XYZ file of C-alpha atoms in Angstrom:
302
model
C -84.718 -26.634 197.394
C -85.713 -27.542 200.929
C -85.944 -24.450 203.027
C -82.617 -23.772 204.675
C -81.093 -27.072 203.578
C -79.650 -26.262 200.161
C -80.705 -29.761 199.082
C -83.223 -30.568 196.316
C -86.690 -31.732 197.340
C -86.593 -34.634 194.887
C -84.131 -37.214 196.093
C -84.165 -40.991 196.167
C -82.657 -40.807 199.663
C -85.526 -38.844 201.112
C -87.725 -40.560 203.666
C -90.791 -39.619 201.623
C -89.534 -38.912 198.083
C -91.702 -37.590 195.259
C -92.030 -41.004 193.581
C -93.699 -42.347 196.768
C -95.916 -39.311 197.346
C -97.104 -39.037 193.705
C -96.239 -42.134 191.634
C -98.248 -40.862 188.659
C -96.118 -37.719 188.436
C -93.013 -39.878 188.629
C -94.240 -42.039 185.743
C -95.009 -38.968 183.632
C -91.549 -37.563 184.354
C -89.978 -40.882 183.384
C -91.943 -41.091 180.115
C -91.103 -37.516 179.154
C -87.423 -38.125 179.833
C -87.390 -41.384 177.878
C -89.388 -39.910 174.998
C -86.772 -37.247 174.300
C -85.123 -39.037 171.400
C -84.773 -38.389 167.693
C -87.247 -40.446 165.689
C -86.583 -39.434 162.064
C -83.506 -38.234 160.173
C -83.738 -36.995 156.594
C -80.672 -38.359 154.808
C -81.522 -36.705 151.502
C -79.373 -33.839 150.281
C -80.427 -30.200 150.617
C -82.732 -29.079 147.777
C -84.395 -32.491 147.545
C -87.560 -31.395 149.318
C -86.307 -30.988 152.884
C -88.536 -27.942 153.415
C -91.628 -29.799 152.227
C -90.742 -32.809 154.369
C -90.353 -30.564 157.406
C -93.828 -29.159 156.811
C -95.320 -32.632 156.330
C -93.714 -34.025 159.477
C -95.007 -31.025 161.393
C -98.528 -31.803 160.223
C -98.007 -35.342 161.538
C -97.197 -33.907 164.952
C -93.403 -34.178 164.957
C -91.146 -31.465 166.326
C -88.653 -30.750 163.552
C -85.250 -29.154 163.141
C -84.423 -27.726 159.723
C -80.885 -26.381 159.899
C -81.590 -23.979 157.059
C -83.971 -22.207 159.439
C -81.748 -22.631 162.496
C -78.182 -22.577 161.252
C -76.745 -22.365 164.759
C -77.247 -26.124 164.945
C -74.880 -26.553 162.007
C -71.939 -25.063 163.875
C -71.076 -27.904 166.321
C -71.619 -30.575 163.674
C -69.492 -28.688 161.159
C -66.749 -28.215 163.758
C -66.874 -31.945 164.492
C -66.642 -32.845 160.790
C -63.900 -30.322 160.003
C -62.019 -31.506 163.088
C -61.704 -34.944 161.556
C -64.385 -36.391 163.874
C -61.725 -36.520 166.581
C -64.324 -36.296 169.337
C -67.783 -37.687 169.935
C -70.441 -36.430 167.535
C -72.760 -33.867 169.209
C -75.881 -35.916 168.443
C -77.196 -35.266 171.956
C -78.217 -31.835 170.651
C -80.951 -33.575 168.660
C -82.646 -34.995 171.771
C -85.199 -32.205 171.875
C -86.431 -32.889 168.326
C -88.415 -35.684 166.747
C -86.912 -35.126 163.297
C -83.954 -33.320 161.722
C -83.032 -32.400 158.155
C -80.804 -30.336 155.855
C -77.035 -30.182 155.898
C -75.012 -31.535 157.482
C -77.718 -33.718 159.035
C -77.810 -36.013 155.996
C -74.182 -36.977 156.675
C -74.450 -38.055 160.317
C -76.666 -41.118 159.895
C -74.022 -43.600 161.174
C -73.779 -41.673 164.439
C -77.554 -41.277 164.678
C -78.027 -45.015 164.108
C -75.774 -45.687 167.088
C -77.171 -42.987 169.373
C -80.858 -43.563 168.527
C -81.396 -47.275 167.800
C -85.113 -46.767 167.156
C -84.675 -43.887 164.707
C -85.923 -44.153 161.133
C -84.412 -42.579 158.049
C -85.947 -40.908 155.002
C -84.064 -40.364 151.761
C -85.826 -37.646 149.776
C -85.357 -38.366 146.070
C -84.517 -35.890 143.348
C -83.171 -36.558 139.861
C -79.464 -35.510 139.881
C -79.592 -33.042 136.983
C -82.678 -31.322 138.384
C -81.111 -31.225 141.838
C -77.967 -29.611 140.465
C -79.878 -27.019 138.429
C -82.095 -26.066 141.361
C -79.249 -25.814 143.855
C -77.093 -23.824 141.432
C -79.741 -21.216 140.694
C -80.759 -20.823 144.346
C -77.169 -20.353 145.478
C -76.533 -17.862 142.687
C -79.450 -15.792 143.951
C -78.384 -16.141 147.576
C -74.928 -14.888 146.678
C -76.416 -11.919 144.900
C -78.747 -11.212 147.789
C -76.207 -11.439 150.604
C -73.150 -10.089 148.836
C -71.265 -13.371 149.229
C -69.576 -12.830 145.875
C -68.267 -9.446 146.984
C -66.960 -10.885 150.264
C -65.227 -13.677 148.360
C -63.543 -11.169 146.063
C -62.446 -9.085 149.061
C -61.054 -12.215 150.681
C -58.985 -13.015 147.594
C -57.724 -9.438 147.421
C -56.703 -9.457 151.088
C -54.824 -12.701 150.634
C -53.080 -11.609 147.435
C -51.948 -8.333 149.024
C -50.858 -9.179 152.557
C -50.059 -6.223 154.769
C -48.399 -7.660 157.862
C -47.516 -4.216 159.101
C -51.182 -3.524 159.764
C -52.164 -4.530 163.332
C -55.477 -6.057 162.199
C -53.945 -8.214 159.455
C -53.786 -11.402 161.614
C -57.373 -10.896 162.735
C -58.532 -10.402 159.148
C -56.775 -13.616 158.133
C -58.442 -15.542 160.955
C -61.842 -14.199 159.942
C -61.240 -15.203 156.336
C -60.077 -18.660 157.430
C -63.171 -19.128 159.596
C -65.363 -18.014 156.679
C -63.704 -20.551 154.385
C -64.235 -23.334 156.929
C -67.884 -22.398 157.392
C -68.505 -22.387 153.641
C -66.777 -25.767 153.309
C -69.549 -27.247 155.482
C -72.381 -25.606 153.527
C -73.700 -25.697 149.986
C -72.410 -29.274 149.547
C -68.838 -27.995 149.292
C -67.801 -31.240 151.026
C -68.984 -33.046 147.867
C -66.876 -30.842 145.603
C -69.831 -28.652 144.567
C -69.471 -24.907 144.026
C -73.051 -23.851 143.468
C -73.707 -20.302 142.362
C -70.097 -19.647 141.328
C -68.412 -19.420 137.911
C -66.689 -22.744 138.687
C -69.958 -24.603 139.258
C -70.163 -26.214 135.817
C -66.474 -27.199 135.899
C -66.921 -29.250 139.078
C -70.365 -30.571 138.156
C -69.173 -34.139 137.328
C -67.540 -34.525 140.739
C -70.524 -32.933 142.469
C -73.016 -35.307 140.829
C -70.772 -38.297 141.512
C -70.664 -37.419 145.210
C -74.441 -36.994 145.209
C -74.884 -40.508 143.829
C -72.159 -41.946 146.073
C -74.021 -40.602 149.082
C -77.196 -42.394 148.028
C -75.318 -45.638 147.473
C -73.678 -45.386 150.896
C -77.014 -44.676 152.568
C -78.524 -47.808 151.011
C -75.507 -49.898 151.981
C -75.480 -48.706 155.594
C -79.082 -48.291 156.758
C -81.220 -51.447 157.052
C -84.071 -51.524 154.544
C -86.732 -51.718 157.265
C -85.507 -48.416 158.734
C -85.096 -46.550 155.434
C -87.759 -44.950 153.256
C -86.727 -43.977 149.723
C -89.281 -41.244 149.356
C -90.555 -39.205 146.444
C -92.593 -36.302 147.763
C -94.922 -36.544 144.789
C -96.161 -39.837 146.323
C -97.892 -37.763 148.995
C -98.990 -38.924 152.424
C -99.322 -42.652 151.777
C -95.750 -43.986 151.953
C -94.718 -41.474 154.610
C -97.590 -42.229 156.981
C -97.226 -45.980 156.499
C -93.508 -45.787 157.257
C -94.046 -43.720 160.402
C -97.216 -45.552 161.518
C -99.235 -42.359 161.376
C -102.824 -41.837 160.168
C -103.155 -39.969 156.874
C -104.142 -36.343 157.577
C -107.357 -34.967 156.159
C -105.561 -32.263 154.170
C -103.531 -31.873 151.018
C -99.872 -32.765 151.073
C -97.837 -29.553 151.525
C -95.265 -28.014 149.201
C -92.705 -25.619 150.642
C -89.726 -23.729 149.223
C -89.287 -20.681 151.423
C -85.592 -20.416 150.482
C -86.330 -19.800 146.819
C -89.482 -17.737 147.311
C -87.870 -15.541 149.970
C -84.741 -14.950 147.919
C -86.728 -14.127 144.804
C -88.840 -11.594 146.708
C -85.718 -9.893 148.056
C -84.144 -9.673 144.615
C -87.287 -8.261 143.025
C -87.567 -5.644 145.767
C -84.012 -4.628 144.858
C -84.961 -4.399 141.177
C -83.126 -7.595 140.217
C -84.373 -10.635 138.353
C -83.933 -14.087 139.930
C -81.581 -16.513 138.241
C -83.569 -18.802 135.914
C -83.380 -22.481 136.809
C -81.910 -24.667 134.104
C -84.586 -27.360 134.135
C -84.502 -30.623 132.242
C -87.311 -32.518 130.538
C -88.067 -34.449 133.703
C -88.213 -31.482 136.068
C -91.380 -30.938 138.033
C -91.018 -27.197 138.347
C -94.621 -26.253 139.040
C -94.313 -26.838 142.778
C -90.608 -26.092 143.070
C -89.895 -29.590 144.296
C -88.500 -31.073 141.086
C -88.929 -34.670 142.138
C -89.347 -37.261 139.441
C -91.684 -40.207 139.757
C -89.834 -42.484 137.384
C -86.490 -41.868 139.100
C -87.930 -42.682 142.516
C -89.361 -45.970 141.219
C -86.021 -46.858 139.645
C -84.176 -46.086 142.879
C -86.661 -48.110 144.919
C -86.209 -51.025 142.538
C -82.495 -51.040 143.336
C -83.178 -51.858 146.993
């Protein structure tokens, strides 16, 4: 502020504004402001290699948002989705990042296409059966680790035995309702999946159908020149070519901190992690489970 004036020093109405005194600083400020735009959105489902992709994009110099690491960013998008998209999508929150991934980011590509016309999209491939098995086992362990199963049982008991005479009963019901809404925006519940629960196998057909429907909709909506159907086992080549980046002089990363962290917690508690029901085509050695032949088949459909 100008001393005693209460007005900012930088003003276009000033007799000698900053852009006249230091045009280079003005240009830098303009470039920084214009550069604050999302460049890459991962439209693949959770558990398709989003953690590995985040690591790889970081190596390439991109600032990334993985909502599994920062779940606070899920809240406004979930509220927008659960509210029937009755207001403008909060995509402006992504301005500070170069790339975003994990749910519900994979669902907001139409809004991102409109808000960031230069953005590119990456669909991380995973064979459906392997994806389902991995997600199911991870969620089963997360429920065991965090006590989600116990909270769910308590919720059912509270609902089946209402006690309106208790002064906290309305508050308890609101908390349970908020919990249900939050869970409906996580774990692919919006696709009919119930990973890590006894009902998981019963709803598996609907879950896998939604998984495939999402891929089909992505292909039908995003122009081919802005979409990379990407198998992480292909390494740096396709990714760097798509993003016009030089190939780093280091091995392609593999990350699965969700599974490794959960397994460590369970073992410290004296519990064994839930075994993953792999199929013949699973690539379990790196925890990514991506299948080369499936990726080629999906690419051939484009």
